[in-house]
Coordinates of N, CA and C in Angstrom, one line a residue:
Chain A
X14 N -26.2 7.4 -15.7 CA -25.0 7.5 -15.2 C -24.5 8.7 -14.5
X15 N -24.4 8.6 -13.2 CA -23.5 10.0 -12.4 C -22.2 10.0 -12.1
X16 N -21.7 11.3 -12.2 CA -20.4 11.4 -11.7 C -20.3 12.2 -10.4
X17 N -19.1 12.1 -9.9 CA -18.8 12.6 -8.9 C -17.2 12.5 -8.4
X18 N -16.6 13.5 -7.8 CA -15.3 13.6 -7.6 C -15.1 13.8 -6.0
X19 N -14.6 12.5 -5.6 CA -14.4 12.6 -4.2 C -13.1 13.0 -3.3
X20 N -12.9 13.9 -2.7 CA -11.8 14.5 -2.1 C -11.3 13.4 -0.8
X21 N -10.1 12.8 -1.2 CA -9.7 11.8 -0.3 C -8.3 12.0 0.2
X22 N -8.2 11.8 1.8 CA -6.8 12.3 2.3 C -6.2 10.9 2.5
X23 N -5.0 11.1 2.4 CA -4.2 9.8 3.1 C -3.3 9.3 2.3
X24 N -4.0 9.2 0.9 CA -3.5 8.3 -0.1 C -1.8 8.6 -0.6
X25 N -1.1 7.9 -0.3 CA 0.5 8.1 -0.4 C 1.2 7.1 -1.7
X26 N 0.5 6.1 -2.0 CA 1.4 5.2 -2.8 C 0.5 4.3 -3.8
X27 N 1.1 3.6 -4.8 CA 0.2 2.8 -5.5 C -0.6 1.8 -4.9
X28 N -0.2 1.4 -3.6 CA -1.1 0.4 -3.1 C -2.2 1.1 -2.3
X29 N -2.0 2.4 -1.8 CA -3.3 3.3 -1.4 C -4.6 3.2 -2.5
X30 N -3.7 3.8 -3.7 CA -4.5 3.8 -4.9 C -5.4 2.9 -5.2
X31 N -4.7 1.5 -5.2 CA -5.5 0.1 -5.4 C -6.4 0.0 -4.2
X32 N -6.1 0.4 -2.9 CA -7.2 -0.2 -1.9 C -8.5 0.8 -2.1
X33 N -8.1 2.2 -2.4 CA -9.6 2.9 -2.6 C -10.1 2.3 -3.8
X34 N -9.3 2.2 -5.1 CA -10.0 1.8 -6.2 C -10.8 0.5 -6.1
X35 N -10.3 -0.4 -5.6 CA -11.0 -1.6 -5.3 C -12.1 -1.5 -4.3
X36 N -11.8 -0.9 -3.3 CA -13.1 -0.7 -2.6 C -14.3 -0.1 -3.1
X37 N -14.2 0.7 -4.0 CA -15.1 1.3 -4.8 C -15.7 0.4 -5.8
X38 N -14.8 0.1 -6.1 CA -15.1 -1.1 -7.6 C -15.9 -2.3 -7.2
X39 N -15.9 -2.4 -5.7 CA -16.6 -3.8 -5.2 C -17.9 -3.2 -4.9
X40 N -18.4 -2.0 -4.8 CA -20.0 -1.5 -4.6 C -20.6 -1.6 -5.9
X41 N -21.8 -2.3 -5.5 CA -22.8 -2.7 -6.7 C -23.3 -1.1 -7.2
X42 N -23.3 -0.9 -8.3 CA -23.8 0.5 -8.7 C -22.7 1.3 -9.4
X43 N -21.2 1.1 -8.8 CA -20.2 1.9 -9.2 C -19.7 1.0 -10.8
X44 N -19.7 2.0 -11.5 CA -19.0 1.5 -12.7 C -17.5 1.9 -13.2
X45 N -17.2 3.1 -12.6 CA -15.8 3.5 -13.3 C -15.1 4.2 -12.1
X46 N -13.8 3.8 -11.6 CA -13.3 4.7 -10.6 C -11.9 5.0 -11.2
X47 N -11.7 6.5 -10.8 CA -10.2 7.0 -11.4 C -9.5 7.4 -10.3
X48 N -8.5 7.1 -9.8 CA -7.8 7.9 -8.7 C -6.7 8.8 -9.2
X49 N -6.6 9.8 -8.6 CA -5.7 10.8 -9.0 C -4.9 11.0 -7.7
X50 N -3.8 10.3 -7.3 CA -3.2 10.2 -6.5 C -2.3 11.3 -5.6
X51 N -2.0 12.1 -6.6 CA -1.0 13.2 -6.0 C -1.9 14.4 -5.6
X52 N -3.2 14.2 -6.4 CA -4.1 15.5 -5.9 C -5.0 14.7 -5.0
X53 N -5.0 14.0 -4.5 CA -6.0 13.5 -3.6 C -7.7 13.4 -4.1
X54 N -7.9 13.3 -5.3 CA -9.0 13.1 -5.7 C -9.4 11.7 -6.5
X55 N -10.6 11.3 -6.5 CA -11.4 10.2 -7.1 C -12.2 10.4 -8.0
X56 N -12.4 10.1 -9.0 CA -13.5 10.3 -9.9 C -14.3 9.0 -9.9
X57 N -15.5 9.1 -9.8 CA -16.4 7.8 -9.7 C -17.5 8.0 -10.8
X58 N -17.9 7.0 -11.7 CA -19.1 7.0 -12.4 C -19.8 5.7 -11.6
X59 N -21.0 6.2 -11.4 CA -21.7 5.4 -10.6 C -23.5 5.4 -11.0
X60 N -24.3 4.3 -10.6 CA -25.9 4.6 -10.8 C -26.4 5.1 -9.6
X61 N -27.0 6.2 -9.5 CA -27.4 6.8 -8.3 C -28.6 6.1 -7.9
X62 N -29.3 5.2 -8.3 CA -30.3 4.3 -7.7 C -30.0 3.2 -6.9
X63 N -28.6 2.7 -7.4 CA -27.9 1.6 -6.8 C -27.0 2.0 -5.6
X64 N -26.0 3.0 -5.6 CA -25.2 3.5 -4.9 C -25.5 4.8 -4.3
X65 N -25.1 5.2 -3.0 CA -24.9 6.5 -2.7 C -23.8 7.0 -2.2
X66 N -23.3 8.4 -2.4 CA -22.0 8.8 -2.0 C -21.6 8.3 -0.5
X67 N -22.7 8.5 0.4 CA -22.3 7.9 1.7 C -21.7 6.6 1.8
X68 N -22.1 5.5 0.9 CA -21.8 4.1 0.7 C -20.2 4.3 0.3
X69 N -20.2 5.2 -0.8 CA -18.7 5.2 -1.3 C -17.6 6.0 -0.3
X70 N -18.2 7.0 0.5 CA -17.4 7.7 1.7 C -17.3 6.3 2.5
X71 N -18.1 5.7 3.0 CA -17.9 4.7 4.0 C -16.9 3.4 3.5
X72 N -17.0 3.2 2.3 CA -15.9 2.0 1.7 C -14.6 2.6 1.8
X73 N -14.4 3.8 1.5 CA -13.1 4.3 1.3 C -12.7 4.7 2.9
X74 N -13.3 5.0 3.9 CA -13.1 5.2 5.3 C -12.7 3.7 5.9
X75 N -13.4 2.6 5.5 CA -13.1 1.5 5.9 C -11.5 1.2 5.4
X76 N -11.1 1.8 4.4 CA -9.6 1.3 4.1 C -8.6 2.3 4.8
X77 N -9.1 3.0 5.5 CA -8.4 3.9 6.4 C -8.0 5.3 5.8
X78 N -8.8 5.9 4.8 CA -8.6 7.1 4.3 C -9.5 8.0 4.8
X79 N -9.7 9.3 4.7 CA -10.3 10.4 5.0 C -11.0 11.0 3.7
X80 N -12.4 11.0 3.7 CA -13.2 11.6 2.7 C -13.4 13.2 3.2
X81 N -13.0 13.9 2.5 CA -13.2 15.5 3.1 C -14.1 16.3 2.3
Chain B
X6 N 22.3 -16.9 14.2 CA 21.6 -16.1 13.5 C 22.3 -14.5 13.6
X7 N 22.1 -13.9 12.5 CA 22.7 -12.8 12.1 C 21.7 -11.8 12.1
X8 N 22.1 -10.3 12.2 CA 21.2 -9.4 12.0 C 21.7 -8.2 11.0
X9 N 20.8 -7.5 10.5 CA 21.1 -6.4 9.5 C 20.1 -5.6 9.6
X10 N 20.5 -4.2 9.4 CA 19.5 -3.2 9.4 C 19.7 -2.6 7.6
X11 N 18.5 -2.7 6.9 CA 18.8 -2.2 5.7 C 18.0 -0.9 5.6
X12 N 18.5 0.1 4.9 CA 18.1 1.2 4.5 C 17.2 1.4 3.3
X13 N 16.0 1.4 3.4 CA 14.8 1.6 2.2 C 14.2 2.7 1.9
X14 N 14.4 2.9 0.6 CA 13.6 4.5 0.2 C 12.3 3.8 -0.2
X15 N 11.3 4.9 0.2 CA 10.1 5.1 -0.9 C 8.8 4.4 -0.1
X16 N 9.0 3.7 1.1 CA 8.0 3.3 1.8 C 7.3 4.6 2.4
X17 N 6.1 4.7 2.1 CA 5.3 5.6 2.6 C 4.2 5.5 3.6
X18 N 3.6 4.2 3.7 CA 2.6 3.9 4.3 C 2.5 2.5 4.7
X19 N 1.3 2.2 5.2 CA 1.3 0.6 5.8 C 1.3 -0.3 5.0
X20 N 0.5 -0.1 4.0 CA 0.7 -0.9 2.7 C 2.1 -1.3 2.2
X21 N 2.8 -0.2 2.2 CA 4.4 -0.2 1.5 C 5.0 -1.6 2.9
X22 N 4.9 -1.1 4.2 CA 5.5 -1.4 5.3 C 5.2 -3.2 5.1
X23 N 4.0 -3.3 4.7 CA 3.5 -4.7 4.6 C 4.2 -5.4 3.6
X24 N 4.4 -4.7 2.3 CA 4.7 -5.4 1.2 C 6.2 -5.7 1.4
X25 N 7.3 -4.8 2.0 CA 8.6 -5.3 2.4 C 8.3 -6.2 3.1
X26 N 7.8 -6.3 4.2 CA 7.9 -7.3 5.3 C 7.5 -8.5 4.8
X27 N 6.7 -8.5 4.2 CA 6.2 -10.0 3.4 C 7.1 -10.5 2.6
X28 N 7.8 -9.7 1.7 CA 8.7 -10.1 0.7 C 10.0 -10.6 1.5
X29 N 10.3 -10.1 2.6 CA 11.5 -10.6 3.2 C 11.2 -11.9 4.1
X30 N 10.0 -11.8 4.5 CA 9.3 -13.2 5.5 C 9.6 -14.2 4.4
X31 N 9.4 -14.1 3.1 CA 8.9 -15.2 2.4 C 10.5 -15.8 1.9
X32 N 11.4 -15.1 2.0 CA 12.6 -15.7 1.6 C 13.2 -16.8 3.0
X33 N 13.6 -17.8 2.5 CA 14.0 -19.1 3.1 C 15.3 -18.6 4.0
X34 N 15.2 -18.5 5.2 CA 16.6 -17.9 6.2 C 16.1 -17.0 6.8
X35 N 15.1 -16.2 6.7 CA 15.0 -14.8 7.1 C 13.9 -15.3 8.4
X36 N 14.2 -14.8 9.8 CA 13.5 -15.4 11.0 C 12.6 -14.1 11.4
X37 N 13.1 -12.9 11.1 CA 12.3 -11.7 12.1 C 12.4 -10.5 11.1
X38 N 11.4 -9.9 11.0 CA 11.6 -8.6 10.0 C 10.7 -7.2 11.0
X39 N 11.5 -6.4 11.1 CA 10.8 -5.5 11.7 C 11.3 -4.0 11.1
X40 N 10.1 -3.3 10.4 CA 10.1 -2.2 9.6 C 9.7 -0.9 10.2
X41 N 10.8 -0.1 10.1 CA 10.6 1.0 10.9 C 10.3 2.2 9.8
X42 N 8.9 2.6 9.5 CA 8.4 3.0 8.4 C 9.0 4.8 8.4
X43 N 8.7 5.4 9.0 CA 9.4 6.8 9.3 C 10.8 6.9 8.9
X44 N 11.5 6.1 9.6 CA 12.7 6.3 9.5 C 13.3 5.4 8.3
X45 N 12.6 4.8 7.7 CA 12.9 3.8 6.4 C 14.1 3.1 6.6
X46 N 13.9 2.3 7.7 CA 14.9 1.4 8.0 C 14.0 -0.1 8.2
X47 N 14.8 -1.3 8.1 CA 14.3 -2.3 8.2 C 15.2 -3.3 9.0
X48 N 14.7 -3.8 9.9 CA 15.7 -4.8 10.8 C 15.3 -6.0 10.4
X49 N 16.5 -7.2 10.0 CA 16.0 -8.3 9.4 C 16.9 -9.3 10.6
X50 N 16.4 -10.2 11.1 CA 17.4 -11.3 11.5 C 17.3 -12.5 10.5
X51 N 18.2 -13.2 10.3 CA 18.4 -14.1 9.5 C 19.4 -15.3 9.7
X52 N 19.5 -16.4 9.0 CA 20.6 -17.4 8.9 C 21.5 -17.1 7.7
X53 N 22.9 -16.6 8.1 CA 23.6 -16.2 7.0 C 24.1 -17.2 6.1
X54 N 24.0 -18.4 6.5 CA 23.8 -20.0 5.4 C 22.8 -19.9 4.4
X55 N 21.8 -19.4 4.8 CA 20.7 -19.8 3.7 C 20.1 -18.5 3.0
X56 N 20.3 -17.3 3.4 CA 19.9 -16.1 2.9 C 20.9 -15.2 2.8
X57 N 21.4 -14.3 1.8 CA 22.2 -13.3 1.8 C 21.6 -12.0 1.8
X58 N 22.5 -10.9 1.9 CA 22.2 -9.5 2.0 C 21.6 -9.2 0.4
X59 N 21.9 -9.6 -0.7 CA 22.0 -9.4 -1.9 C 20.4 -10.0 -2.3
X60 N 19.9 -11.2 -1.7 CA 18.5 -11.7 -1.6 C 17.5 -11.0 -1.5
X61 N 18.0 -10.2 0.1 CA 17.0 -9.5 0.7 C 17.0 -8.2 -0.2
X62 N 18.0 -7.5 -0.4 CA 17.8 -6.5 -1.4 C 16.9 -6.7 -2.8
X63 N 17.0 -7.6 -3.4 CA 16.5 -8.0 -4.4 C 15.0 -8.1 -4.3
X64 N 14.6 -9.0 -3.1 CA 13.2 -9.1 -2.9 C 12.6 -7.7 -2.6
X65 N 13.3 -6.8 -1.9 CA 12.9 -5.5 -1.5 C 12.5 -4.5 -3.0
X66 N 13.5 -4.6 -3.9 CA 13.5 -3.9 -4.9 C 12.4 -4.5 -5.8
X67 N 12.1 -5.7 -5.9 CA 11.2 -6.3 -6.6 C 9.7 -5.7 -6.3
X68 N 9.5 -5.2 -5.0 CA 8.2 -4.6 -4.5 C 8.3 -3.1 -4.8
X69 N 9.5 -2.7 -5.4 CA 9.5 -1.1 -6.0 C 10.2 -0.2 -5.2
X70 N 10.8 -0.6 -4.0 CA 11.9 0.3 -3.1 C 13.1 0.0 -3.5
X71 N 13.7 1.2 -3.1 CA 15.1 1.4 -3.2 C 15.6 1.0 -2.0
X72 N 17.0 0.0 -2.0 CA 17.8 -0.4 -0.8 C 19.1 0.6 -1.0
X73 N 19.2 1.3 -0.2 CA 20.5 2.6 -0.3 C 21.6 2.2 0.6

């Protein structure tokens, strides 16, 4: 299991938190997501062989947020 | 048809806008909802005999926002 912390811009409320969390959780290989709303950070635990950082980035961006 | 502009605190993003709009549109008697996100204002057209200002206020507060 690998861990990464993504910096996500634009999350302002609980709905945003849920949108980002759900988008990541739906990716095959992602096992745990923890959103720090105020800090704009998202901790993800995942299987490196199943999902890439780029896939996570794209999933977040599809929800309308920037990964910086 | 009557019109009212509600002052709603706490809406920060498009999800918030949608939550408030949907909650109001689901009320019987509400015919039109226009959310001004940045201004924190919501214009509502409604039938006064079918729905009250208080019901609108409660519907918004159930979504986690304050009507001031």
